[in-house]
Every structure is written in structure tokens, then in C-alpha cells.
Amino acid sequence: WAVIAPNISAQWNFNLAMIESIRAAKASYEAGEISWEQTAKEMEVNVKKMFYGLLLQEESLNIQRDKLNNAKARYEQASINYKNGLVPELSVLNSQVNYENQKPEVLSAEQSFKQQKDMFVFLLGLPFGTDIELKGTVDSKFVEVNADELVSKYLENNDEVRSLKKNIELLNISLNASRFSTFTPSLSVNYGFQPIVYAGGEWNSLGDATDKGSLSFTLVYSNLIDMLPFSANMQKMKDTKQQIAQAELGLEQLIQNTEIEVHTLVDNLYKCQANIEAMMRNVELARKAYNSTLRAYNNGTQELLEVRDSENSLNQARLGLMNEKFNYISALLDLESKLNLNLH
């Protein structure tokens, strides 16, 4: 009698397509990283734009508050001038009506600003009602950039370009895997071993077992039908080739569109810079005109309408300047995001 241990066997299969599968897994992981980076950068740009937008809205609110305070001061000055006999009662009433009409506008602007701050808090992932204080200015240093140089050096950094290139790489890997799986054999290595532990009253070590095992090598081709031109497998490879061609065409179009967008953003930067410089001069002129008109009104030599027109011109110039600065920052953020670089 004898004691026979359980059968021990091992099998290893290999095909060149397995190498492509490893490459595909690696490329798929890298594509996921690109997608995650793109989403994170988009969120960062949105947060920055909303932050500067809130600063712009806060500045607009401050202008409205200044306008309300000025209206109150004119009403009080008109009352003093009326008591001194310098202006008729109608001037006092007009200035009072103008003052009272601006109060609801300021309250509405304050409520709108509060709602936007709450939205910003939500975007940051903070609990609702969290009070935040904005610190910063809608301002940025002017940068000197050349669109052609940016395109030649940094176009490949664009996340959409990187993502599409990675997808093309995945399609090519998939096509190669299909080819290897179809046209190359699979190697199968088998080894079996069943040791006899006890036989004829003697104990045998595994090395001395009477069963020395068996080793076999087998080359196996897939179903020959898959190699036929009209088979589903071959049609799948044709479809993959067509997808690659379409993706490569899309990549060319994407590169051209990105180049156009970069030139447009750079043009916007210089346009905003020129507008900002012109508007800064305009603000100074409007402020001088307003101060001159206000002094004349306080002395009773100018009508209230002239003061209001002068003040509106000043406020429009200030808001226009702030808006243009915001446009410059937005264009700069878009350009940095488009090419994955830091320009300021």
C-alpha cells in the first residue's frame, strides 16, 4: 500500500496581446490623471473668477453707497442753502427725492452681494452661512506675451490636446492587442506533479518521490474564423482604425482651434490693457469735473441736475475701469488655463 499526496499542477498562459493590455492599463490610468487635473484646474479658475467677480460687485456696491452718501450730503446742503435764501424750496425737494430713491437700490445691491457670497461659500465647500471676508483688489500686473511663442512652446500642455492624444494612444494599443490576439499564437506551459509520500513501508521526501511530474509546452491559435476578412473580429479592427483616423483629424482641428483661442486671448489682453490705461485717465478727468461741479452747487451757482450728471459720469467711468480690469484678469486666467502655465 502507498500514501499518495494530492495532485499539484500549475499552468501559465502568455500572448503578446497581454503586453498591450498592460500598456492599455497604464495609458488608461494616465488618461484618468489628465481628466482629474483638467477638472481641478477648471474648478480653480472658476473659483478665482468668482472671487474677482465678488470684488467687482463689492466695488460697485461701494460706488452706490458713495452715491447715496453724496445724495444725502446734497440734500443737507440744499436745506442749508434754502434756509439762507440761496435756492428755492423746489431744489430741496428734488434733492430729497433723489436721496430717498437711491435707498432701495443700495439695499437691493447689498442683498444681491450677500447672495453671491453665499454661493461662493457653497462653491468652496464651506457650511452655509459661513461669514467670509474678501481681501484683494480687481487688479493685475500687465504681462508681455507673444501668441506665436506661447503656441510653439506650450500648446502641447493643453489638457484637451493631452487627453485626445492619450485616447488615440489607447485606440492604437487596443488595435495592436486585437492584432496580436488574432494573428499570434498563445503559449501555454503546464506542469503536473503527484508525489508518493509513503510506499512499501518507507517514507519518501518530495525530491525522492517516484512521480517526477510532467512538463508540457503548447502553442495555440485562436479560432481561424477570426482571421477571415468578413469576421466580426476583423470588422472590429476596421472600426478601431476608423476611430483612430477620426480622432487624429479631431486632434488637428483641436490644435488649430486652440491656436486661434490663444491668439484671441492675447489680443484681448492687449486690448484690455489699452482700455484700462485710457479709462484711468478718463476717471481722473471725470473726478475733477465732478468736484468742480459740486463746489459750484454748494455755492448755489449750479443746478442739482448738473451735479447728478457729473456724478453719473464719474461712476460710469469708475465701473468701466473696474469691469475692464476684471476682463483683463479673466482673459489672463483663461490663457494660463489653456496652456497650463503661470504668467503672473
PDB file of N, CA and C in Angstrom, residues 118-217:
ATOM      1  N   ASP A 118     -22.801  83.898  -0.460  1.00  0.00           N
ATOM      2  CA  ASP A 118     -23.281  82.582  -0.034  1.00  0.00           C
ATOM      3  C   ASP A 118     -23.009  81.525  -1.109  1.00  0.00           C
ATOM      4  N   MET A 119     -23.189  81.904  -2.357  1.00  0.00           N
ATOM      5  CA  MET A 119     -22.896  80.975  -3.448  1.00  0.00           C
ATOM      6  C   MET A 119     -21.398  80.645  -3.501  1.00  0.00           C
ATOM      7  N   PHE A 120     -20.583  81.636  -3.248  1.00  0.00           N
ATOM      8  CA  PHE A 120     -19.130  81.432  -3.229  1.00  0.00           C
ATOM      9  C   PHE A 120     -18.739  80.508  -2.082  1.00  0.00           C
ATOM     10  N   VAL A 121     -19.382  80.682  -0.931  1.00  0.00           N
ATOM     11  CA  VAL A 121     -19.137  79.806   0.214  1.00  0.00           C
ATOM     12  C   VAL A 121     -19.495  78.363  -0.144  1.00  0.00           C
ATOM     13  N   PHE A 122     -20.628  78.193  -0.837  1.00  0.00           N
ATOM     14  CA  PHE A 122     -21.034  76.852  -1.264  1.00  0.00           C
ATOM     15  C   PHE A 122     -20.022  76.252  -2.234  1.00  0.00           C
ATOM     16  N   LEU A 123     -19.521  77.070  -3.147  1.00  0.00           N
ATOM     17  CA  LEU A 123     -18.546  76.593  -4.127  1.00  0.00           C
ATOM     18  C   LEU A 123     -17.258  76.149  -3.446  1.00  0.00           C
ATOM     19  N   LEU A 124     -16.905  76.792  -2.341  1.00  0.00           N
ATOM     20  CA  LEU A 124     -15.705  76.429  -1.597  1.00  0.00           C
ATOM     21  C   LEU A 124     -15.911  75.221  -0.697  1.00  0.00           C
ATOM     22  N   GLY A 125     -17.156  74.748  -0.602  1.00  0.00           N
ATOM     23  CA  GLY A 125     -17.438  73.592   0.227  1.00  0.00           C
ATOM     24  C   GLY A 125     -17.558  73.904   1.703  1.00  0.00           C
ATOM     25  N   LEU A 126     -17.790  75.181   2.037  1.00  0.00           N
ATOM     26  CA  LEU A 126     -17.946  75.577   3.438  1.00  0.00           C
ATOM     27  C   LEU A 126     -19.417  75.490   3.842  1.00  0.00           C
ATOM     28  N   PRO A 127     -19.697  75.370   5.145  1.00  0.00           N
ATOM     29  CA  PRO A 127     -21.086  75.308   5.599  1.00  0.00           C
ATOM     30  C   PRO A 127     -21.850  76.581   5.225  1.00  0.00           C
ATOM     31  N   PHE A 128     -23.125  76.413   4.915  1.00  0.00           N
ATOM     32  CA  PHE A 128     -23.947  77.561   4.543  1.00  0.00           C
ATOM     33  C   PHE A 128     -24.013  78.555   5.699  1.00  0.00           C
ATOM     34  N   GLY A 129     -23.900  79.815   5.360  1.00  0.00           N
ATOM     35  CA  GLY A 129     -23.952  80.867   6.363  1.00  0.00           C
ATOM     36  C   GLY A 129     -22.593  81.258   6.904  1.00  0.00           C
ATOM     37  N   THR A 130     -21.537  80.581   6.449  1.00  0.00           N
ATOM     38  CA  THR A 130     -20.189  80.946   6.896  1.00  0.00           C
ATOM     39  C   THR A 130     -19.852  82.358   6.427  1.00  0.00           C
ATOM     40  N   ASP A 131     -19.431  83.186   7.370  1.00  0.00           N
ATOM     41  CA  ASP A 131     -19.106  84.571   7.037  1.00  0.00           C
ATOM     42  C   ASP A 131     -17.662  84.642   6.558  1.00  0.00           C
ATOM     43  N   ILE A 132     -17.469  85.155   5.377  1.00  0.00           N
ATOM     44  CA  ILE A 132     -16.122  85.283   4.827  1.00  0.00           C
ATOM     45  C   ILE A 132     -15.828  86.749   4.552  1.00  0.00           C
ATOM     46  N   GLU A 133     -14.560  87.081   4.616  1.00  0.00           N
ATOM     47  CA  GLU A 133     -14.116  88.445   4.326  1.00  0.00           C
ATOM     48  C   GLU A 133     -13.218  88.415   3.099  1.00  0.00           C
ATOM     49  N   LEU A 134     -13.583  89.201   2.118  1.00  0.00           N
ATOM     50  CA  LEU A 134     -12.816  89.244   0.877  1.00  0.00           C
ATOM     51  C   LEU A 134     -11.668  90.225   1.021  1.00  0.00           C
ATOM     52  N   LYS A 135     -10.472  89.745   0.709  1.00  0.00           N
ATOM     53  CA  LYS A 135      -9.282  90.596   0.756  1.00  0.00           C
ATOM     54  C   LYS A 135      -8.590  90.527  -0.595  1.00  0.00           C
ATOM     55  N   GLY A 136      -8.531  91.635  -1.264  1.00  0.00           N
ATOM     56  CA  GLY A 136      -7.897  91.675  -2.564  1.00  0.00           C
ATOM     57  C   GLY A 136      -8.417  92.839  -3.369  1.00  0.00           C
ATOM     58  N   THR A 137      -7.894  92.995  -4.562  1.00  0.00           N
ATOM     59  CA  THR A 137      -8.317  94.057  -5.461  1.00  0.00           C
ATOM     60  C   THR A 137      -8.465  93.489  -6.866  1.00  0.00           C
ATOM     61  N   VAL A 138      -9.361  94.084  -7.626  1.00  0.00           N
ATOM     62  CA  VAL A 138      -9.524  93.685  -9.026  1.00  0.00           C
ATOM     63  C   VAL A 138      -8.424  94.378  -9.819  1.00  0.00           C
ATOM     64  N   ASP A 139      -7.261  93.807  -9.744  1.00  0.00           N
ATOM     65  CA  ASP A 139      -6.103  94.424 -10.381  1.00  0.00           C
ATOM     66  C   ASP A 139      -5.079  93.347 -10.682  1.00  0.00           C
ATOM     67  N   SER A 140      -4.274  93.570 -11.692  1.00  0.00           N
ATOM     68  CA  SER A 140      -3.240  92.623 -12.066  1.00  0.00           C
ATOM     69  C   SER A 140      -2.144  93.355 -12.830  1.00  0.00           C
ATOM     70  N   LYS A 141      -0.919  92.897 -12.649  1.00  0.00           N
ATOM     71  CA  LYS A 141       0.180  93.481 -13.405  1.00  0.00           C
ATOM     72  C   LYS A 141       0.062  93.087 -14.877  1.00  0.00           C
ATOM     73  N   PHE A 142       0.373  94.024 -15.730  1.00  0.00           N
ATOM     74  CA  PHE A 142       0.350  93.742 -17.159  1.00  0.00           C
ATOM     75  C   PHE A 142       1.507  92.800 -17.509  1.00  0.00           C
ATOM     76  N   VAL A 143       1.216  91.844 -18.374  1.00  0.00           N
ATOM     77  CA  VAL A 143       2.234  90.884 -18.795  1.00  0.00           C
ATOM     78  C   VAL A 143       2.528  91.074 -20.279  1.00  0.00           C
ATOM     79  N   GLU A 144       3.759  90.832 -20.636  1.00  0.00           N
ATOM     80  CA  GLU A 144       4.173  90.908 -22.034  1.00  0.00           C
ATOM     81  C   GLU A 144       4.240  89.486 -22.594  1.00  0.00           C
ATOM     82  N   VAL A 145       3.370  89.182 -23.527  1.00  0.00           N
ATOM     83  CA  VAL A 145       3.322  87.842 -24.102  1.00  0.00           C
ATOM     84  C   VAL A 145       3.267  87.931 -25.622  1.00  0.00           C
ATOM     85  N   ASN A 146       3.751  86.877 -26.249  1.00  0.00           N
ATOM     86  CA  ASN A 146       3.702  86.763 -27.702  1.00  0.00           C
ATOM     87  C   ASN A 146       2.941  85.494 -28.042  1.00  0.00           C
ATOM     88  N   ALA A 147       1.874  85.625 -28.806  1.00  0.00           N
ATOM     89  CA  ALA A 147       0.998  84.497 -29.086  1.00  0.00           C
ATOM     90  C   ALA A 147       1.731  83.377 -29.816  1.00  0.00           C
ATOM     91  N   ASP A 148       2.545  83.724 -30.791  1.00  0.00           N
ATOM     92  CA  ASP A 148       3.251  82.697 -31.565  1.00  0.00           C
ATOM     93  C   ASP A 148       4.215  81.910 -30.682  1.00  0.00           C
ATOM     94  N   GLU A 149       4.909  82.601 -29.786  1.00  0.00           N
ATOM     95  CA  GLU A 149       5.836  81.913 -28.893  1.00  0.00           C
ATOM     96  C   GLU A 149       5.090  81.001 -27.921  1.00  0.00           C
ATOM     97  N   LEU A 150       3.969  81.476 -27.409  1.00  0.00           N
ATOM     98  CA  LEU A 150       3.176  80.655 -26.496  1.00  0.00           C
ATOM     99  C   LEU A 150       2.685  79.391 -27.186  1.00  0.00           C
ATOM    100  N   VAL A 151       2.222  79.536 -28.430  1.00  0.00           N
ATOM    101  CA  VAL A 151       1.714  78.377 -29.175  1.00  0.00           C
ATOM    102  C   VAL A 151       2.830  77.369 -29.420  1.00  0.00           C
ATOM    103  N   SER A 152       4.001  77.854 -29.834  1.00  0.00           N
ATOM    104  CA  SER A 152       5.092  76.946 -30.166  1.00  0.00           C
ATOM    105  C   SER A 152       5.656  76.237 -28.936  1.00  0.00           C
ATOM    106  N   LYS A 153       5.625  76.887 -27.778  1.00  0.00           N
ATOM    107  CA  LYS A 153       6.244  76.321 -26.578  1.00  0.00           C
ATOM    108  C   LYS A 153       5.273  75.546 -25.697  1.00  0.00           C
ATOM    109  N   TYR A 154       4.021  76.003 -25.617  1.00  0.00           N
ATOM    110  CA  TYR A 154       3.139  75.468 -24.585  1.00  0.00           C
ATOM    111  C   TYR A 154       1.845  74.861 -25.108  1.00  0.00           C
ATOM    112  N   LEU A 155       1.656  74.802 -26.420  1.00  0.00           N
ATOM    113  CA  LEU A 155       0.397  74.266 -26.939  1.00  0.00           C
ATOM    114  C   LEU A 155       0.184  72.815 -26.521  1.00  0.00           C
ATOM    115  N   GLU A 156       1.279  72.048 -26.458  1.00  0.00           N
ATOM    116  CA  GLU A 156       1.168  70.641 -26.087  1.00  0.00           C
ATOM    117  C   GLU A 156       0.739  70.467 -24.632  1.00  0.00           C
ATOM    118  N   ASN A 157       0.796  71.534 -23.829  1.00  0.00           N
ATOM    119  CA  ASN A 157       0.381  71.444 -22.421  1.00  0.00           C
ATOM    120  C   ASN A 157      -1.130  71.507 -22.256  1.00  0.00           C
ATOM    121  N   ASN A 158      -1.835  71.862 -23.314  1.00  0.00           N
ATOM    122  CA  ASN A 158      -3.289  71.978 -23.223  1.00  0.00           C
ATOM    123  C   ASN A 158      -3.899  70.638 -22.812  1.00  0.00           C
ATOM    124  N   ASP A 159      -4.774  70.672 -21.800  1.00  0.00           N
ATOM    125  CA  ASP A 159      -5.344  69.434 -21.267  1.00  0.00           C
ATOM    126  C   ASP A 159      -6.191  68.696 -22.300  1.00  0.00           C
ATOM    127  N   GLU A 160      -6.928  69.418 -23.128  1.00  0.00           N
ATOM    128  CA  GLU A 160      -7.753  68.762 -24.135  1.00  0.00           C
ATOM    129  C   GLU A 160      -6.872  68.075 -25.175  1.00  0.00           C
ATOM    130  N   VAL A 161      -5.786  68.720 -25.549  1.00  0.00           N
ATOM    131  CA  VAL A 161      -4.856  68.110 -26.506  1.00  0.00           C
ATOM    132  C   VAL A 161      -4.223  66.871 -25.892  1.00  0.00           C
ATOM    133  N   ARG A 162      -3.775  66.978 -24.654  1.00  0.00           N
ATOM    134  CA  ARG A 162      -3.175  65.829 -23.978  1.00  0.00           C
ATOM    135  C   ARG A 162      -4.161  64.679 -23.849  1.00  0.00           C
ATOM    136  N   SER A 163      -5.401  64.999 -23.506  1.00  0.00           N
ATOM    137  CA  SER A 163      -6.414  63.961 -23.336  1.00  0.00           C
ATOM    138  C   SER A 163      -6.717  63.260 -24.650  1.00  0.00           C
ATOM    139  N   LEU A 164      -6.852  64.028 -25.724  1.00  0.00           N
ATOM    140  CA  LEU A 164      -7.158  63.421 -27.015  1.00  0.00           C
ATOM    141  C   LEU A 164      -5.979  62.579 -27.509  1.00  0.00           C
ATOM    142  N   LYS A 165      -4.766  63.038 -27.295  1.00  0.00           N
ATOM    143  CA  LYS A 165      -3.597  62.239 -27.683  1.00  0.00           C
ATOM    144  C   LYS A 165      -3.553  60.925 -26.905  1.00  0.00           C
ATOM    145  N   LYS A 166      -3.897  60.993 -25.640  1.00  0.00           N
ATOM    146  CA  LYS A 166      -3.908  59.778 -24.836  1.00  0.00           C
ATOM    147  C   LYS A 166      -5.000  58.820 -25.313  1.00  0.00           C
ATOM    148  N   ASN A 167      -6.135  59.343 -25.728  1.00  0.00           N
ATOM    149  CA  ASN A 167      -7.199  58.486 -26.267  1.00  0.00           C
ATOM    150  C   ASN A 167      -6.756  57.816 -27.570  1.00  0.00           C
ATOM    151  N   ILE A 168      -6.039  58.573 -28.397  1.00  0.00           N
ATOM    152  CA  ILE A 168      -5.509  57.983 -29.641  1.00  0.00           C
ATOM    153  C   ILE A 168      -4.516  56.876 -29.304  1.00  0.00           C
ATOM    154  N   GLU A 169      -3.695  57.107 -28.295  1.00  0.00           N
ATOM    155  CA  GLU A 169      -2.747  56.079 -27.872  1.00  0.00           C
ATOM    156  C   GLU A 169      -3.482  54.825 -27.405  1.00  0.00           C
ATOM    157  N   LEU A 170      -4.569  55.012 -26.664  1.00  0.00           N
ATOM    158  CA  LEU A 170      -5.359  53.869 -26.196  1.00  0.00           C
ATOM    159  C   LEU A 170      -5.970  53.102 -27.359  1.00  0.00           C
ATOM    160  N   LEU A 171      -6.455  53.804 -28.360  1.00  0.00           N
ATOM    161  CA  LEU A 171      -7.032  53.143 -29.535  1.00  0.00           C
ATOM    162  C   LEU A 171      -5.969  52.339 -30.282  1.00  0.00           C
ATOM    163  N   ASN A 172      -4.789  52.901 -30.426  1.00  0.00           N
ATOM    164  CA  ASN A 172      -3.702  52.174 -31.099  1.00  0.00           C
ATOM    165  C   ASN A 172      -3.289  50.935 -30.317  1.00  0.00           C
ATOM    166  N   ILE A 173      -3.246  51.052 -29.003  1.00  0.00           N
ATOM    167  CA  ILE A 173      -2.916  49.895 -28.174  1.00  0.00           C
ATOM    168  C   ILE A 173      -3.987  48.821 -28.319  1.00  0.00           C
ATOM    169  N   SER A 174      -5.247  49.251 -28.318  1.00  0.00           N
ATOM    170  CA  SER A 174      -6.347  48.297 -28.490  1.00  0.00           C
ATOM    171  C   SER A 174      -6.267  47.595 -29.839  1.00  0.00           C
ATOM    172  N   LEU A 175      -5.910  48.353 -30.874  1.00  0.00           N
ATOM    173  CA  LEU A 175      -5.785  47.755 -32.206  1.00  0.00           C
ATOM    174  C   LEU A 175      -4.635  46.749 -32.232  1.00  0.00           C
ATOM    175  N   ASN A 176      -3.508  47.101 -31.637  1.00  0.00           N
ATOM    176  CA  ASN A 176      -2.374  46.177 -31.598  1.00  0.00           C
ATOM    177  C   ASN A 176      -2.702  44.922 -30.793  1.00  0.00           C
ATOM    178  N   ALA A 177      -3.445  45.093 -29.706  1.00  0.00           N
ATOM    179  CA  ALA A 177      -3.832  43.934 -28.899  1.00  0.00           C
ATOM    180  C   ALA A 177      -4.721  42.990 -29.705  1.00  0.00           C
ATOM    181  N   SER A 178      -5.634  43.565 -30.477  1.00  0.00           N
ATOM    182  CA  SER A 178      -6.505  42.727 -31.319  1.00  0.00           C
ATOM    183  C   SER A 178      -5.686  41.990 -32.374  1.00  0.00           C
ATOM    184  N   ARG A 179      -4.717  42.656 -32.962  1.00  0.00           N
ATOM    185  CA  ARG A 179      -3.868  42.012 -33.970  1.00  0.00           C
ATOM    186  C   ARG A 179      -3.059  40.868 -33.360  1.00  0.00           C
ATOM    187  N   PHE A 180      -2.436  41.117 -32.224  1.00  0.00           N
ATOM    188  CA  PHE A 180      -1.640  40.075 -31.585  1.00  0.00           C
ATOM    189  C   PHE A 180      -2.514  38.897 -31.173  1.00  0.00           C
ATOM    190  N   SER A 181      -3.695  39.218 -30.633  1.00  0.00           N
ATOM    191  CA  SER A 181      -4.589  38.154 -30.195  1.00  0.00           C
ATOM    192  C   SER A 181      -5.065  37.301 -31.359  1.00  0.00           C
ATOM    193  N   THR A 182      -5.202  37.923 -32.539  1.00  0.00           N
ATOM    194  CA  THR A 182      -5.730  37.200 -33.699  1.00  0.00           C
ATOM    195  C   THR A 182      -4.655  36.448 -34.458  1.00  0.00           C
ATOM    196  N   PHE A 183      -3.505  37.095 -34.673  1.00  0.00           N
ATOM    197  CA  PHE A 183      -2.522  36.551 -35.607  1.00  0.00           C
ATOM    198  C   PHE A 183      -1.301  35.910 -34.946  1.00  0.00           C
ATOM    199  N   THR A 184      -1.200  35.981 -33.633  1.00  0.00           N
ATOM    200  CA  THR A 184      -0.064  35.333 -32.970  1.00  0.00           C
ATOM    201  C   THR A 184      -0.569  34.242 -32.040  1.00  0.00           C
ATOM    202  N   PRO A 185       0.194  33.154 -31.894  1.00  0.00           N
ATOM    203  CA  PRO A 185      -0.264  32.055 -31.035  1.00  0.00           C
ATOM    204  C   PRO A 185      -0.091  32.395 -29.560  1.00  0.00           C
ATOM    205  N   SER A 186      -0.809  31.672 -28.763  1.00  0.00           N
ATOM    206  CA  SER A 186      -0.685  31.785 -27.312  1.00  0.00           C
ATOM    207  C   SER A 186       0.147  30.615 -26.808  1.00  0.00           C
ATOM    208  N   LEU A 187       1.061  30.891 -25.934  1.00  0.00           N
ATOM    209  CA  LEU A 187       1.918  29.867 -25.355  1.00  0.00           C
ATOM    210  C   LEU A 187       1.312  29.414 -24.028  1.00  0.00           C
ATOM    211  N   SER A 188       1.154  28.110 -23.901  1.00  0.00           N
ATOM    212  CA  SER A 188       0.610  27.541 -22.673  1.00  0.00           C
ATOM    213  C   SER A 188       1.633  26.577 -22.087  1.00  0.00           C
ATOM    214  N   VAL A 189       2.049  26.796 -20.871  1.00  0.00           N
ATOM    215  CA  VAL A 189       3.013  25.946 -20.172  1.00  0.00           C
ATOM    216  C   VAL A 189       2.291  25.260 -19.018  1.00  0.00           C
ATOM    217  N   ASN A 190       2.348  23.911 -18.987  1.00  0.00           N
ATOM    218  CA  ASN A 190       1.670  23.137 -17.952  1.00  0.00           C
ATOM    219  C   ASN A 190       2.683  22.234 -17.246  1.00  0.00           C
ATOM    220  N   TYR A 191       2.519  22.145 -15.948  1.00  0.00           N
ATOM    221  CA  TYR A 191       3.365  21.239 -15.169  1.00  0.00           C
ATOM    222  C   TYR A 191       2.492  20.572 -14.112  1.00  0.00           C
ATOM    223  N   GLY A 192       2.576  19.244 -14.067  1.00  0.00           N
ATOM    224  CA  GLY A 192       1.812  18.481 -13.086  1.00  0.00           C
ATOM    225  C   GLY A 192       2.717  17.584 -12.271  1.00  0.00           C
ATOM    226  N   PHE A 193       2.392  17.391 -10.984  1.00  0.00           N
ATOM    227  CA  PHE A 193       3.251  16.624 -10.092  1.00  0.00           C
ATOM    228  C   PHE A 193       2.386  16.007  -9.007  1.00  0.00           C
ATOM    229  N   GLN A 194       2.511  14.669  -8.826  1.00  0.00           N
ATOM    230  CA  GLN A 194       1.761  13.969  -7.774  1.00  0.00           C
ATOM    231  C   GLN A 194       2.739  13.095  -6.991  1.00  0.00           C
ATOM    232  N   PRO A 195       3.242  13.578  -5.888  1.00  0.00           N
ATOM    233  CA  PRO A 195       4.244  12.825  -5.131  1.00  0.00           C
ATOM    234  C   PRO A 195       3.648  11.629  -4.382  1.00  0.00           C
ATOM    235  N   ILE A 196       4.441  10.580  -4.222  1.00  0.00           N
ATOM    236  CA  ILE A 196       4.096   9.430  -3.391  1.00  0.00           C
ATOM    237  C   ILE A 196       4.856   9.589  -2.077  1.00  0.00           C
ATOM    238  N   VAL A 197       4.106   9.876  -1.009  1.00  0.00           N
ATOM    239  CA  VAL A 197       4.739  10.178   0.272  1.00  0.00           C
ATOM    240  C   VAL A 197       5.171   8.901   1.006  1.00  0.00           C
ATOM    241  N   TYR A 198       4.363   7.848   0.913  1.00  0.00           N
ATOM    242  CA  TYR A 198       4.659   6.618   1.662  1.00  0.00           C
ATOM    243  C   TYR A 198       4.372   5.433   0.763  1.00  0.00           C
ATOM    244  N   ALA A 199       5.345   4.535   0.641  1.00  0.00           N
ATOM    245  CA  ALA A 199       5.144   3.355  -0.206  1.00  0.00           C
ATOM    246  C   ALA A 199       6.018   2.210   0.283  1.00  0.00           C
ATOM    247  N   GLY A 200       5.408   1.042   0.440  1.00  0.00           N
ATOM    248  CA  GLY A 200       6.177  -0.159   0.803  1.00  0.00           C
ATOM    249  C   GLY A 200       6.871  -0.042   2.132  1.00  0.00           C
ATOM    250  N   GLY A 201       6.268   0.703   3.085  1.00  0.00           N
ATOM    251  CA  GLY A 201       6.870   0.822   4.412  1.00  0.00           C
ATOM    252  C   GLY A 201       7.966   1.836   4.502  1.00  0.00           C
ATOM    253  N   GLU A 202       8.206   2.630   3.480  1.00  0.00           N
ATOM    254  CA  GLU A 202       9.244   3.656   3.524  1.00  0.00           C
ATOM    255  C   GLU A 202       8.655   5.033   3.241  1.00  0.00           C
ATOM    256  N   TRP A 203       9.162   6.070   3.964  1.00  0.00           N
ATOM    257  CA  TRP A 203       8.761   7.457   3.744  1.00  0.00           C
ATOM    258  C   TRP A 203       9.656   8.067   2.671  1.00  0.00           C
ATOM    259  N   ASN A 204       9.034   8.750   1.743  1.00  0.00           N
ATOM    260  CA  ASN A 204       9.778   9.391   0.663  1.00  0.00           C
ATOM    261  C   ASN A 204       9.657  10.914   0.793  1.00  0.00           C
ATOM    262  N   SER A 205      10.762  11.583   0.660  1.00  0.00           N
ATOM    263  CA  SER A 205      10.701  13.046   0.571  1.00  0.00           C
ATOM    264  C   SER A 205      10.169  13.419  -0.798  1.00  0.00           C
ATOM    265  N   LEU A 206       9.755  14.665  -0.973  1.00  0.00           N
ATOM    266  CA  LEU A 206       9.228  15.098  -2.268  1.00  0.00           C
ATOM    267  C   LEU A 206      10.270  14.951  -3.356  1.00  0.00           C
ATOM    268  N   GLY A 207      11.512  15.146  -3.011  1.00  0.00           N
ATOM    269  CA  GLY A 207      12.557  15.017  -4.021  1.00  0.00           C
ATOM    270  C   GLY A 207      12.762  13.581  -4.465  1.00  0.00           C
ATOM    271  N   ASP A 208      12.392  12.648  -3.610  1.00  0.00           N
ATOM    272  CA  ASP A 208      12.605  11.240  -3.940  1.00  0.00           C
ATOM    273  C   ASP A 208      11.332  10.544  -4.375  1.00  0.00           C
ATOM    274  N   ALA A 209      10.313  11.304  -4.570  1.00  0.00           N
ATOM    275  CA  ALA A 209       9.038  10.699  -4.945  1.00  0.00           C
ATOM    276  C   ALA A 209       9.171   9.991  -6.283  1.00  0.00           C
ATOM    277  N   THR A 210       8.421   8.930  -6.423  1.00  0.00           N
ATOM    278  CA  THR A 210       8.501   8.165  -7.665  1.00  0.00           C
ATOM    279  C   THR A 210       7.885   8.908  -8.837  1.00  0.00           C
ATOM    280  N   ASP A 211       6.886   9.823  -8.544  1.00  0.00           N
ATOM    281  CA  ASP A 211       6.273  10.605  -9.617  1.00  0.00           C
ATOM    282  C   ASP A 211       7.097  11.868  -9.819  1.00  0.00           C
ATOM    283  N   LYS A 212       7.832  11.951 -10.894  1.00  0.00           N
ATOM    284  CA  LYS A 212       8.696  13.093 -11.157  1.00  0.00           C
ATOM    285  C   LYS A 212       7.955  14.249 -11.824  1.00  0.00           C
ATOM    286  N   GLY A 213       6.685  14.127 -12.107  1.00  0.00           N
ATOM    287  CA  GLY A 213       5.910  15.200 -12.720  1.00  0.00           C
ATOM    288  C   GLY A 213       6.078  15.225 -14.226  1.00  0.00           C
ATOM    289  N   SER A 214       5.273  16.109 -14.848  1.00  0.00           N
ATOM    290  CA  SER A 214       5.309  16.239 -16.312  1.00  0.00           C
ATOM    291  C   SER A 214       5.240  17.710 -16.701  1.00  0.00           C
ATOM    292  N   LEU A 215       5.968  18.096 -17.725  1.00  0.00           N
ATOM    293  CA  LEU A 215       6.024  19.474 -18.215  1.00  0.00           C
ATOM    294  C   LEU A 215       5.666  19.476 -19.693  1.00  0.00           C
ATOM    295  N   SER A 216       4.758  20.394 -20.070  1.00  0.00           N
ATOM    296  CA  SER A 216       4.348  20.454 -21.474  1.00  0.00           C
ATOM    297  C   SER A 216       4.263  21.900 -21.938  1.00  0.00           C
ATOM    298  N   PHE A 217       4.590  22.119 -23.217  1.00  0.00           N
ATOM    299  CA  PHE A 217       4.505  23.427 -23.856  1.00  0.00           C
ATOM    300  C   PHE A 217       3.547  23.316 -25.041  1.00  0.00           C
TER     301      PHE A 217
END
